[in-house]
JSON list of C-alpha atoms in Angstrom, two decimals:
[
{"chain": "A", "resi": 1, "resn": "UNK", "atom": "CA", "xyz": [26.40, -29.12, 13.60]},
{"chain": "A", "resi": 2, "resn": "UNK", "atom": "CA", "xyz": [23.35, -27.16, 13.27]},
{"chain": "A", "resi": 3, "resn": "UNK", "atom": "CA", "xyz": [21.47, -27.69, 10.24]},
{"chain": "A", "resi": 4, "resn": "UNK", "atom": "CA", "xyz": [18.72, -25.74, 8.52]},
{"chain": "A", "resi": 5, "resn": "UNK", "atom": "CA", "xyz": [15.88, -27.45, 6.68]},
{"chain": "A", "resi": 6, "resn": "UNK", "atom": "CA", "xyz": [13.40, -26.24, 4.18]},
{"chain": "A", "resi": 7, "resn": "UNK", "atom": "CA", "xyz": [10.59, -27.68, 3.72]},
{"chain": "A", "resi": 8, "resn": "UNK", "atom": "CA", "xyz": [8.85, -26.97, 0.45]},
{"chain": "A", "resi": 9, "resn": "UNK", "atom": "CA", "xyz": [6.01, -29.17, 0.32]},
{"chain": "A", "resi": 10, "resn": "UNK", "atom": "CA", "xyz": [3.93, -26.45, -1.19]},
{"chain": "A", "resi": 11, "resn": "UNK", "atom": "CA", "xyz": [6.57, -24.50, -2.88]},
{"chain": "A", "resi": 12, "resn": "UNK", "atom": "CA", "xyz": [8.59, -21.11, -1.81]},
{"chain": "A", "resi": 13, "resn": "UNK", "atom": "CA", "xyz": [8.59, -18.06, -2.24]},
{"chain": "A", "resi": 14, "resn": "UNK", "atom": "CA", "xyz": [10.32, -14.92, -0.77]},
{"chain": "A", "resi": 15, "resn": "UNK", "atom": "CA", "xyz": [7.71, -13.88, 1.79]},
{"chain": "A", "resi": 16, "resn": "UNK", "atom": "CA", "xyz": [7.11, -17.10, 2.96]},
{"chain": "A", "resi": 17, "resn": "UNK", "atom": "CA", "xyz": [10.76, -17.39, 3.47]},
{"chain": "A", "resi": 18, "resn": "UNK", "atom": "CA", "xyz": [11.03, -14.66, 5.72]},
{"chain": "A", "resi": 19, "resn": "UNK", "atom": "CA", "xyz": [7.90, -15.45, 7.77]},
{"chain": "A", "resi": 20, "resn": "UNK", "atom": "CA", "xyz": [9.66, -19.45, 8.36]},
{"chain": "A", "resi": 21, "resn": "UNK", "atom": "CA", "xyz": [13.11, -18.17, 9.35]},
{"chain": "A", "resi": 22, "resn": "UNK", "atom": "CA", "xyz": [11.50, -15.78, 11.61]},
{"chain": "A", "resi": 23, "resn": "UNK", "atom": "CA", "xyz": [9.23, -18.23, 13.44]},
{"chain": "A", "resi": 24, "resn": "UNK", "atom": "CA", "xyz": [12.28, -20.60, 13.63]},
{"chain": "A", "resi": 25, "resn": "UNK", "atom": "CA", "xyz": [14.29, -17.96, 15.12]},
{"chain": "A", "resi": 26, "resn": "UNK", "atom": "CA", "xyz": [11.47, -17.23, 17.80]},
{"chain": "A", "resi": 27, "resn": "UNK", "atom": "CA", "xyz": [11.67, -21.19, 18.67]},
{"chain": "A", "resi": 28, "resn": "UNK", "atom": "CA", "xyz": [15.51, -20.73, 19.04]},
{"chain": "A", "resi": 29, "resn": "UNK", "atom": "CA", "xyz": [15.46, -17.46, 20.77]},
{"chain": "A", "resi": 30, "resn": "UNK", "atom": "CA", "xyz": [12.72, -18.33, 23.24]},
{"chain": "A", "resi": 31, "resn": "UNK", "atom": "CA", "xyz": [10.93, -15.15, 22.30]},
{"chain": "A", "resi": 32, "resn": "UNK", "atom": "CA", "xyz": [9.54, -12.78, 19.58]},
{"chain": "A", "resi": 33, "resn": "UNK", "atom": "CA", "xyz": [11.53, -9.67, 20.05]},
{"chain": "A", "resi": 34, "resn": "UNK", "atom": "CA", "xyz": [13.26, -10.10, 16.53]},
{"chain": "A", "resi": 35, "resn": "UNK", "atom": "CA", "xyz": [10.29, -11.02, 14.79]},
{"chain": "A", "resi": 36, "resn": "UNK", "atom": "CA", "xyz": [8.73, -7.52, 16.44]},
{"chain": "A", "resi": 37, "resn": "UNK", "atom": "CA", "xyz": [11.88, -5.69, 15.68]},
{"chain": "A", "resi": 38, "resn": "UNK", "atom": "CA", "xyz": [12.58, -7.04, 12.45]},
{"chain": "A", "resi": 39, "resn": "UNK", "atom": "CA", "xyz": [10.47, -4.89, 10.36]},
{"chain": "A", "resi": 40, "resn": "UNK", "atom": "CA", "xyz": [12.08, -1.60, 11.67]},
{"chain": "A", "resi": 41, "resn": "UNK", "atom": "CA", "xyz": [15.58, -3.37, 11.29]},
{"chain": "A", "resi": 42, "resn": "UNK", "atom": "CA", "xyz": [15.45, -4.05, 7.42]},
{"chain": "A", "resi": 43, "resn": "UNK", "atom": "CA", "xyz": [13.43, -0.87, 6.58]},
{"chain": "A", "resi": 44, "resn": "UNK", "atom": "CA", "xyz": [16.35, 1.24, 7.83]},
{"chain": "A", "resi": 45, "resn": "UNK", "atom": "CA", "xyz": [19.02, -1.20, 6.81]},
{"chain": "A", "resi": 46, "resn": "UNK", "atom": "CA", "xyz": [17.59, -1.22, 2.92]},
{"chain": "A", "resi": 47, "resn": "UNK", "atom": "CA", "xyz": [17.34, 2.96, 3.41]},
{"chain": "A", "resi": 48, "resn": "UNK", "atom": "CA", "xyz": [15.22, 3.52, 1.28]},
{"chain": "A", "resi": 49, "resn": "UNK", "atom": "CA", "xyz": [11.97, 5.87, 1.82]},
{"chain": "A", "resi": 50, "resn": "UNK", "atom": "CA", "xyz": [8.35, 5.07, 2.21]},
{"chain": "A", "resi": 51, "resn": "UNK", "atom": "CA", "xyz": [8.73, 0.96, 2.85]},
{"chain": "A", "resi": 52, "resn": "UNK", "atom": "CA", "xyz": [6.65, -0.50, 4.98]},
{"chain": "A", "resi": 53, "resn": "UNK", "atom": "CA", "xyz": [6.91, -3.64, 6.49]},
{"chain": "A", "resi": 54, "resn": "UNK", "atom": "CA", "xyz": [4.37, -5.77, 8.47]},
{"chain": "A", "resi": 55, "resn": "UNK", "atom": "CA", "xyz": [5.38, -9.24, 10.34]},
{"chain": "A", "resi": 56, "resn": "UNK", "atom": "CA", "xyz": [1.82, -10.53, 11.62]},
{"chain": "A", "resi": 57, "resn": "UNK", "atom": "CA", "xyz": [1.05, -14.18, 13.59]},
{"chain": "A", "resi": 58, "resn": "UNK", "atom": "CA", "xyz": [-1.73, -15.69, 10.88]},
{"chain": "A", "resi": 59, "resn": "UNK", "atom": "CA", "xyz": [-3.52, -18.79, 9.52]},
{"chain": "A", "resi": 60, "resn": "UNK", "atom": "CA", "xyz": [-3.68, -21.22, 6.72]},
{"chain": "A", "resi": 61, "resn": "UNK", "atom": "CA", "xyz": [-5.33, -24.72, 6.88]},
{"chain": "A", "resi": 62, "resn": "UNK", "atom": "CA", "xyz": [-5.63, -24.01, 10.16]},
{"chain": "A", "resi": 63, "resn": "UNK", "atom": "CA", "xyz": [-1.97, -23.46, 10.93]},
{"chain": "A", "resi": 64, "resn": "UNK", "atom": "CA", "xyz": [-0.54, -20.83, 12.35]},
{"chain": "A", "resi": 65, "resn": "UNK", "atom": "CA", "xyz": [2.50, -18.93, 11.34]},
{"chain": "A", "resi": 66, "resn": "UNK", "atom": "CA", "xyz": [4.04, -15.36, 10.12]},
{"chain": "A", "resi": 67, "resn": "UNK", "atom": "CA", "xyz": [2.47, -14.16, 7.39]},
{"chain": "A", "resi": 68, "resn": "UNK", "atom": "CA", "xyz": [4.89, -10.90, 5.77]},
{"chain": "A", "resi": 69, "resn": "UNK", "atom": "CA", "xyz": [3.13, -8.13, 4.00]},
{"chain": "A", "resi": 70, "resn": "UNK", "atom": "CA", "xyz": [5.39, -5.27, 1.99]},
{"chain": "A", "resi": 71, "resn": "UNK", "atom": "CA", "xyz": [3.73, -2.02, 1.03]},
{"chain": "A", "resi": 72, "resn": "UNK", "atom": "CA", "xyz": [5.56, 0.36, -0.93]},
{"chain": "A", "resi": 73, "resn": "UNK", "atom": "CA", "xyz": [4.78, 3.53, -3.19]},
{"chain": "A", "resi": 74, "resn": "UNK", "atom": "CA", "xyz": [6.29, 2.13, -6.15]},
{"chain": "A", "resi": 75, "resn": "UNK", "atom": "CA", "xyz": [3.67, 1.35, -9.24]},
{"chain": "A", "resi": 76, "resn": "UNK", "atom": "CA", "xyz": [5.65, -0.98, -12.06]},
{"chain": "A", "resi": 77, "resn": "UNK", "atom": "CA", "xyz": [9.78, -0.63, -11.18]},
{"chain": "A", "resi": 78, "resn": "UNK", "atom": "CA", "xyz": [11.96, -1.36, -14.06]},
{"chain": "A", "resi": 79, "resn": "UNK", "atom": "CA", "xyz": [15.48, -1.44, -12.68]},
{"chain": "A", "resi": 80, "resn": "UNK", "atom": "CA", "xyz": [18.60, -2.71, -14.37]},
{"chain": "A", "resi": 81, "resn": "UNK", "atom": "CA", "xyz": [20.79, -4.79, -12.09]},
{"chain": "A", "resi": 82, "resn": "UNK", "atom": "CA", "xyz": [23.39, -1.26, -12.05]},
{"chain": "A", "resi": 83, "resn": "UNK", "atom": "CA", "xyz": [20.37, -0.03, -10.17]},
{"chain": "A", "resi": 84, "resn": "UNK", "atom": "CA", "xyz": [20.07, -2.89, -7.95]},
{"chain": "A", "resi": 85, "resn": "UNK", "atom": "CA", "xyz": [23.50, -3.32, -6.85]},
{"chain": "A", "resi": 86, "resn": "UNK", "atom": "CA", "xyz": [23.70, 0.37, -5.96]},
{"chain": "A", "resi": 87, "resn": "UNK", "atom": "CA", "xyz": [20.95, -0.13, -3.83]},
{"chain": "A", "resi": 88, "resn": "UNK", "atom": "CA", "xyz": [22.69, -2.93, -2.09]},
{"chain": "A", "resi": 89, "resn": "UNK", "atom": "CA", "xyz": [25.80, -1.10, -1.95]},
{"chain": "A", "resi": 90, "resn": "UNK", "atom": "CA", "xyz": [24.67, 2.06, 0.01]},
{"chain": "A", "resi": 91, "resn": "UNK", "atom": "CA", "xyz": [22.21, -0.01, 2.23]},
{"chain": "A", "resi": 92, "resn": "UNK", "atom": "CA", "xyz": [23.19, -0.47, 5.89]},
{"chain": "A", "resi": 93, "resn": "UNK", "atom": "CA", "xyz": [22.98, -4.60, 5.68]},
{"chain": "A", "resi": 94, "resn": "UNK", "atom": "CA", "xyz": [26.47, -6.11, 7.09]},
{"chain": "A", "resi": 95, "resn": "UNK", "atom": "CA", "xyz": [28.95, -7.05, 4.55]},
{"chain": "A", "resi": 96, "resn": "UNK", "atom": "CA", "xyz": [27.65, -10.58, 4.38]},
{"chain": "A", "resi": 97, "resn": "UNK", "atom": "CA", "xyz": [24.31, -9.76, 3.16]},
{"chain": "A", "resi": 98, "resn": "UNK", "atom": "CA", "xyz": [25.50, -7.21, 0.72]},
{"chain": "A", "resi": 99, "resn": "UNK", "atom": "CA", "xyz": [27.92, -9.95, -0.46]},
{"chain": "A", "resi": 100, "resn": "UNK", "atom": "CA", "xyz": [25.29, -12.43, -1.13]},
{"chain": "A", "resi": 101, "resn": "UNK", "atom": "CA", "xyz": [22.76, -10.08, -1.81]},
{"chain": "A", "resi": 102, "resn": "UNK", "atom": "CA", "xyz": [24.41, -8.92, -4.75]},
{"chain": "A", "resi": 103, "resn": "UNK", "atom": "CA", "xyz": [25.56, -12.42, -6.07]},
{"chain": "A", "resi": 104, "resn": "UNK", "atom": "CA", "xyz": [22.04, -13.63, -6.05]},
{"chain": "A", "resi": 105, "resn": "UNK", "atom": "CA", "xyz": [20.86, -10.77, -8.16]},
{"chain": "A", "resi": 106, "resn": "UNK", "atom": "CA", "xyz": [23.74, -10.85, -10.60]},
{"chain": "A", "resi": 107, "resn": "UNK", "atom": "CA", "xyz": [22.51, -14.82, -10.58]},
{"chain": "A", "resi": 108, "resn": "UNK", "atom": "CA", "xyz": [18.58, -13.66, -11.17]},
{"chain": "A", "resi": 109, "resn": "UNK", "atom": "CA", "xyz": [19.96, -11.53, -13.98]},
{"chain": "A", "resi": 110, "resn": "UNK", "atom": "CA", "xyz": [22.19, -13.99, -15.64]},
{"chain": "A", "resi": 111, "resn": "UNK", "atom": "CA", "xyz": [18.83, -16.59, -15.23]},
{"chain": "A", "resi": 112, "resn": "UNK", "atom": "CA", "xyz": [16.57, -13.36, -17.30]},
{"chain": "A", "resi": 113, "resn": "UNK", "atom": "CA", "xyz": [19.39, -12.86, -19.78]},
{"chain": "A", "resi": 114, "resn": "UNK", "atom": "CA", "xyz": [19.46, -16.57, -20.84]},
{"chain": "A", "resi": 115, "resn": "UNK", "atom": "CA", "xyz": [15.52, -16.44, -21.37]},
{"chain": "A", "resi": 116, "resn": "UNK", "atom": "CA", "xyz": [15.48, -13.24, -23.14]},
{"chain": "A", "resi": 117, "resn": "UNK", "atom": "CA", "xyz": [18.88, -13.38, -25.11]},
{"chain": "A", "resi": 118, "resn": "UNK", "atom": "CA", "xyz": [20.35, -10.35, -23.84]},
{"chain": "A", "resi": 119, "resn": "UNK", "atom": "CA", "xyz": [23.43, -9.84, -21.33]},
{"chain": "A", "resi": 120, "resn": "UNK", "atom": "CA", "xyz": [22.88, -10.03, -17.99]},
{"chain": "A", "resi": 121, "resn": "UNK", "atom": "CA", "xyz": [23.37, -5.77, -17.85]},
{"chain": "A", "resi": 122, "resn": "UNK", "atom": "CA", "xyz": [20.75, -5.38, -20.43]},
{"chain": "A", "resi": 123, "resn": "UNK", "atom": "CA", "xyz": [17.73, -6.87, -18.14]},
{"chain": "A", "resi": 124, "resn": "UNK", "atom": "CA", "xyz": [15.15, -4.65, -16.97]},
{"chain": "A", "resi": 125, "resn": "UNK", "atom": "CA", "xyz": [13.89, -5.96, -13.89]},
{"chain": "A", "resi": 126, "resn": "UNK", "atom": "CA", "xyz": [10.40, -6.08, -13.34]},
{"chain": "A", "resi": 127, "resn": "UNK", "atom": "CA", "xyz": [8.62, -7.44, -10.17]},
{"chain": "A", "resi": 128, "resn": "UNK", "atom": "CA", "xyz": [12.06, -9.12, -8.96]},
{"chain": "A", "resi": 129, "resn": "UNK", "atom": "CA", "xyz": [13.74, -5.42, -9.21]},
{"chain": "A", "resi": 130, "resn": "UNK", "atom": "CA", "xyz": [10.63, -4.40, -6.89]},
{"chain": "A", "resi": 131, "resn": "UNK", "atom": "CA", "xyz": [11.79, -3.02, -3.03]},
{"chain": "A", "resi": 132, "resn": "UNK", "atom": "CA", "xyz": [9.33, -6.02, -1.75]},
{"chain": "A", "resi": 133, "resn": "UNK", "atom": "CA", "xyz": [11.67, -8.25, -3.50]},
{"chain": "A", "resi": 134, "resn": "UNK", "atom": "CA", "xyz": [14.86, -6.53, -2.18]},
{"chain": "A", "resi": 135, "resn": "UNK", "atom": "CA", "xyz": [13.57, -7.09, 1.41]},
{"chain": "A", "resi": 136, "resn": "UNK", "atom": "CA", "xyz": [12.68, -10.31, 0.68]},
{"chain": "A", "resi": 137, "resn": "UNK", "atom": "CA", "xyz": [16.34, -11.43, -0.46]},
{"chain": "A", "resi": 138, "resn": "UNK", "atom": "CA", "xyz": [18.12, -9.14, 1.94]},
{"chain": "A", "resi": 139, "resn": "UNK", "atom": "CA", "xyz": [16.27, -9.92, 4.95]},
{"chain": "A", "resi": 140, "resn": "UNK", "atom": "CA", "xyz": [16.84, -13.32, 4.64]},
{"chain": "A", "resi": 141, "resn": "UNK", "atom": "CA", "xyz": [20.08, -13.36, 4.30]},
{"chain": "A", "resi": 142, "resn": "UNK", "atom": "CA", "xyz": [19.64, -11.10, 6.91]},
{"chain": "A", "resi": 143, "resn": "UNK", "atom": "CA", "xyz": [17.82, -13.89, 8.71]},
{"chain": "A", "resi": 144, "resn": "UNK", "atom": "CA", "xyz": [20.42, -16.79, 7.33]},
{"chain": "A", "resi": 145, "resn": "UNK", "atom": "CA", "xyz": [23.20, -14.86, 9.08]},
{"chain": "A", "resi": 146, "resn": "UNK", "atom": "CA", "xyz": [21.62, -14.29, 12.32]},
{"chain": "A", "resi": 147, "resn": "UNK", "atom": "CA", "xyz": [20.47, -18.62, 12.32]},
{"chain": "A", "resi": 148, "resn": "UNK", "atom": "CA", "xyz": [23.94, -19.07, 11.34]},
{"chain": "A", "resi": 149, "resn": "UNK", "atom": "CA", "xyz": [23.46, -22.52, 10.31]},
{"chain": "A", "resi": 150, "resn": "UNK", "atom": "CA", "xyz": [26.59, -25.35, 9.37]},
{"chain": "A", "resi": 151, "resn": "UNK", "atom": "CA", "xyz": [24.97, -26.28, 6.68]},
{"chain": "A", "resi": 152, "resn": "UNK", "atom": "CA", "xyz": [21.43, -25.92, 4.45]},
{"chain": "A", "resi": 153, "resn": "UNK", "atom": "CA", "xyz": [19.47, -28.70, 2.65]},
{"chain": "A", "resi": 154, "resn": "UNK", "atom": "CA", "xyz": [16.35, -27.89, 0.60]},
{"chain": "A", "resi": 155, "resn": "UNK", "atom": "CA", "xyz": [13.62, -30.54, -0.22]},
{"chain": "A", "resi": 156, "resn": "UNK", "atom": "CA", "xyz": [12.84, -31.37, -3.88]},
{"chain": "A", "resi": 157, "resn": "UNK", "atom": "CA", "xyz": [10.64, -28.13, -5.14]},
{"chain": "A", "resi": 158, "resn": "UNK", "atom": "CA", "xyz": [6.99, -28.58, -5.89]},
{"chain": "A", "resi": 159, "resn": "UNK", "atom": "CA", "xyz": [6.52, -25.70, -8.61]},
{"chain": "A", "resi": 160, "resn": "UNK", "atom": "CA", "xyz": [3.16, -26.13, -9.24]},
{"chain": "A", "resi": 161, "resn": "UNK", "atom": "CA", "xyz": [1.80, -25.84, -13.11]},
{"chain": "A", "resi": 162, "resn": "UNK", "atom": "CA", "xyz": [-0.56, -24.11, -14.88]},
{"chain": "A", "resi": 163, "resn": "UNK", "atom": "CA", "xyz": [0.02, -20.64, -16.22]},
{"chain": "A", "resi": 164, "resn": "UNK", "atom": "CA", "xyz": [0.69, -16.57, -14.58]},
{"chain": "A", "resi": 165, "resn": "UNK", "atom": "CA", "xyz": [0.41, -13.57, -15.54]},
{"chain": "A", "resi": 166, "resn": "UNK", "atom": "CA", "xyz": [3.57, -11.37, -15.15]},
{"chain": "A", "resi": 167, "resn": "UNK", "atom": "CA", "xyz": [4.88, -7.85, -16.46]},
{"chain": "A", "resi": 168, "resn": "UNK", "atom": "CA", "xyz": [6.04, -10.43, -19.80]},
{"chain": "A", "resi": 169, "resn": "UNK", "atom": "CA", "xyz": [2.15, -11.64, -20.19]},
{"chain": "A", "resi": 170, "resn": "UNK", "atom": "CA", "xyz": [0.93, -15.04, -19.85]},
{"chain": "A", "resi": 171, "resn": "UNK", "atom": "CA", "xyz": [3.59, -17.58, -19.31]},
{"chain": "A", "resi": 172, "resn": "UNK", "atom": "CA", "xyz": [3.74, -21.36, -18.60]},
{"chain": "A", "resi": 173, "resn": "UNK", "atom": "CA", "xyz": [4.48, -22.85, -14.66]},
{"chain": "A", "resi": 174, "resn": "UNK", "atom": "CA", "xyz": [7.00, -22.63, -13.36]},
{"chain": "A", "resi": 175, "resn": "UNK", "atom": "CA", "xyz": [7.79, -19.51, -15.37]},
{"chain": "A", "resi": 176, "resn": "UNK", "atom": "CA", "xyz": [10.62, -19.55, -17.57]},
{"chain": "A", "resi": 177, "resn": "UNK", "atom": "CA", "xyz": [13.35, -17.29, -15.53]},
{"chain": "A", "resi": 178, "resn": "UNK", "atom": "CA", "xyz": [12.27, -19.65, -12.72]},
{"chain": "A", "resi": 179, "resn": "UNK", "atom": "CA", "xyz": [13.16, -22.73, -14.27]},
{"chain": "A", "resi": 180, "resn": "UNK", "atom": "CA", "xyz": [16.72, -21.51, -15.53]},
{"chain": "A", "resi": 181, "resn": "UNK", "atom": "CA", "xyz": [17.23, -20.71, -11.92]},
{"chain": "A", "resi": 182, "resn": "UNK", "atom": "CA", "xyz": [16.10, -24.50, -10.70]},
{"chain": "A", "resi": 183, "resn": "UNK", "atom": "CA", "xyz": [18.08, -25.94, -13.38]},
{"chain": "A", "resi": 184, "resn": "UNK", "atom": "CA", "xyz": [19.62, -29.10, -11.64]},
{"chain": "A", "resi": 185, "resn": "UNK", "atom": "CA", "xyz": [17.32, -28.89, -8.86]},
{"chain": "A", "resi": 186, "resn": "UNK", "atom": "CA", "xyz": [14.22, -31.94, -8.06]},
{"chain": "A", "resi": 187, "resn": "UNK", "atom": "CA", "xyz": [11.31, -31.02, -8.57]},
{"chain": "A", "resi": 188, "resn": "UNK", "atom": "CA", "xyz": [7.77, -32.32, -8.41]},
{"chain": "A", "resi": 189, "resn": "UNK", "atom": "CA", "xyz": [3.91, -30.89, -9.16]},
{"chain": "A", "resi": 190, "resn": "UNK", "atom": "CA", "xyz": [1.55, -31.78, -6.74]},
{"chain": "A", "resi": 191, "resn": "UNK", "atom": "CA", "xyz": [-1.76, -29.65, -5.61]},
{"chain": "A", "resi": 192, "resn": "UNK", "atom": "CA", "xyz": [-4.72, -27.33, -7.61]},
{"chain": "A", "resi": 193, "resn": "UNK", "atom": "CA", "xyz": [-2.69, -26.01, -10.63]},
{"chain": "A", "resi": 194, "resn": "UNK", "atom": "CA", "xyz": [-1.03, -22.30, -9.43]},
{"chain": "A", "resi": 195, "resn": "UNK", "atom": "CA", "xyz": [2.33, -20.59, -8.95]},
{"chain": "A", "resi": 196, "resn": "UNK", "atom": "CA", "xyz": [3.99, -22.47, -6.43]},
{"chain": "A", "resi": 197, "resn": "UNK", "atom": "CA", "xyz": [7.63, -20.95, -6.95]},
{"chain": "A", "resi": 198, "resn": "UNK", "atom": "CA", "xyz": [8.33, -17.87, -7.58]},
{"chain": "A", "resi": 199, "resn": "UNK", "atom": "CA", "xyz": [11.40, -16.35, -9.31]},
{"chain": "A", "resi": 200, "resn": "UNK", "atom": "CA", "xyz": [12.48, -14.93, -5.75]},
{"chain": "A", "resi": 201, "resn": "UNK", "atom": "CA", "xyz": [11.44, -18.07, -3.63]},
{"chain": "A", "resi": 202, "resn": "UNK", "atom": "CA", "xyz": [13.88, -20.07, -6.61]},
{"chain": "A", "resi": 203, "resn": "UNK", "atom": "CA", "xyz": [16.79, -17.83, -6.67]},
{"chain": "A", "resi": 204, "resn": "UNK", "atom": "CA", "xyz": [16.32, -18.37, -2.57]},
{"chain": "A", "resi": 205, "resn": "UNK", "atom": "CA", "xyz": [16.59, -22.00, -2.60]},
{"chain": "A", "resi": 206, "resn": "UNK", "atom": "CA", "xyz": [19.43, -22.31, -4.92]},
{"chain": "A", "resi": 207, "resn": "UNK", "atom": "CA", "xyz": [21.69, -19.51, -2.99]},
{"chain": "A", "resi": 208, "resn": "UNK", "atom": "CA", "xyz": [20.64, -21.12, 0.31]},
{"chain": "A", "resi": 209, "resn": "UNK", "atom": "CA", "xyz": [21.23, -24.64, -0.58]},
{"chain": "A", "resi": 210, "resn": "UNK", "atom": "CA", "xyz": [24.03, -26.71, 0.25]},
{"chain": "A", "resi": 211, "resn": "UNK", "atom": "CA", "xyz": [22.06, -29.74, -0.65]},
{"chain": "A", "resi": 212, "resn": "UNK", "atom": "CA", "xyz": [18.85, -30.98, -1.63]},
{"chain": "A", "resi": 213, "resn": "UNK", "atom": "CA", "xyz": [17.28, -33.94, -0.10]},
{"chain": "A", "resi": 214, "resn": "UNK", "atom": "CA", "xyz": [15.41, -35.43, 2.26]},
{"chain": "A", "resi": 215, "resn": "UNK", "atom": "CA", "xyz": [15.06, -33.97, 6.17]},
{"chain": "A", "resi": 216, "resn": "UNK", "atom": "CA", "xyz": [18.37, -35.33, 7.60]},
{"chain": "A", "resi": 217, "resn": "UNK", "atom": "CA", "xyz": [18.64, -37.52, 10.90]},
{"chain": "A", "resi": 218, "resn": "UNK", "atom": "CA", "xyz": [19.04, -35.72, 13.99]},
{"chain": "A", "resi": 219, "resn": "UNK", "atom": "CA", "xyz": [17.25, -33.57, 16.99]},
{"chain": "A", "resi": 220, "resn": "UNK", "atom": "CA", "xyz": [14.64, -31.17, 16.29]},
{"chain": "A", "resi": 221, "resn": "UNK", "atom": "CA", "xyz": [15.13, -27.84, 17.66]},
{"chain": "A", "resi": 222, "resn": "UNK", "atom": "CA", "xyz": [13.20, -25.47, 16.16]},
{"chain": "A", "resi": 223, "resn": "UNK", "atom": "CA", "xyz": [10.69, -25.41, 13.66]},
{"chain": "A", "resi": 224, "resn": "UNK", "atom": "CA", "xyz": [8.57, -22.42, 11.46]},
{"chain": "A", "resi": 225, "resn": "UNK", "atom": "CA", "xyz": [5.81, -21.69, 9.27]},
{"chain": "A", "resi": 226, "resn": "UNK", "atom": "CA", "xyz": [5.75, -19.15, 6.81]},
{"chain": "A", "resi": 227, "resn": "UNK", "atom": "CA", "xyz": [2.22, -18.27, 5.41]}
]
């Protein structure tokens, strides 16, 4: 049985995500056609105008791997999760992702509700009702469907600590929508104090997760970065 690994070492977030499932998939694939044809693939799949998505070969502490960059027109979206499912609904993404897609936003809005003390159809999302966080969720389920993996198993989560800004003000790390999300889940700190994981790169791990643990015994594949 294949099996997928994640490992978060330095935390996760949604754009990293995407850039490790894509190098993985070039180690599998023996090539980078889907990496190059990726962008164009979830831009028209999402459908919605003026996205623009870059997939780029990069390095970090002297590492290489895909670094993801999102541009969009939008300045400060506030969508309700009505607004986010019917974006899901009348994108092109197969049934799978839609499927998903939509649970793991109904689960980021149940997470908002519980810190804010409002139903789940009263949250106005903020950055996580963004189009960069759309293709960051879709396309990797996008990406988890294409891997088609037996089975998933995160390591324990290093959040990070500190504080960050957001659209709420200054809040404590990890922020608090992100720790309803990781409720349950291992986590450590370790590293300068910063962000580590995001809301997106949480609601990620828990929806891909079958377990979380240590890397399992067996034969190495494939492996990816994502910068």
């Amino acid at each position: 049985m294949r099996v997928l690994y994640f490992d978060c070492f330095a935390g996760i977030a949604g754009d990293m995500t995407l850039g490790a499932m894509l190098d993985v998939i070039d180690g599998l694939e023996g090539s980078k056609d889907f990496a190059d044809a990726f962008p164009a693939s979830v831009t028209t799949a999402l459908g919605v105008p003026d996205v623009g998505v870059r997939v780029f070969r990069d390095r970090r502490g002297g590492v290489s791997g895909y670094r993801i960059e999102i541009a969009t027109q939008e300045h400060h979206p506030h969508r309700h999760l009505s607004d986010v499912l019917d974006i899901i609904e009348r994108s092109r993404f197969s049934p799978f992702v839609k499927e998903r897609g939509a649970a793991a936003f109904r689960r980021l809005a149940e997470a908002e509700g519980s810190v804010h003390g409002v139903s789940p159809d009263e949250i106005h999302f903020h950055e996580v009702g963004a189009i960069d966080c759309l293709v960051d969720v879709l396309g990797s389920f996008m990406l988890l469907e294409r891997l088609a993996p037996g089975r998933v198993v995160c390591s324990p989560l290093n959040v990070g600590a500190g504080t960050v800004k957001c659209a709420h003000g200054l809040l404590p790390v990890p922020a608090p929508a992100t720790s309803a999300l990781l409720a349950g889940v291992p986590v450590f700190v370790a590293g300068e104090p910063m962000e580590r994981v995001t809301p997106t790169g949480a609601l990620l791990a828990t929806m891909f997760a079958d377990e979380f643990g240590s890397l399992p015994a067996g034969k190495l594949i494939a492996e990816g970065r994502g910068l």
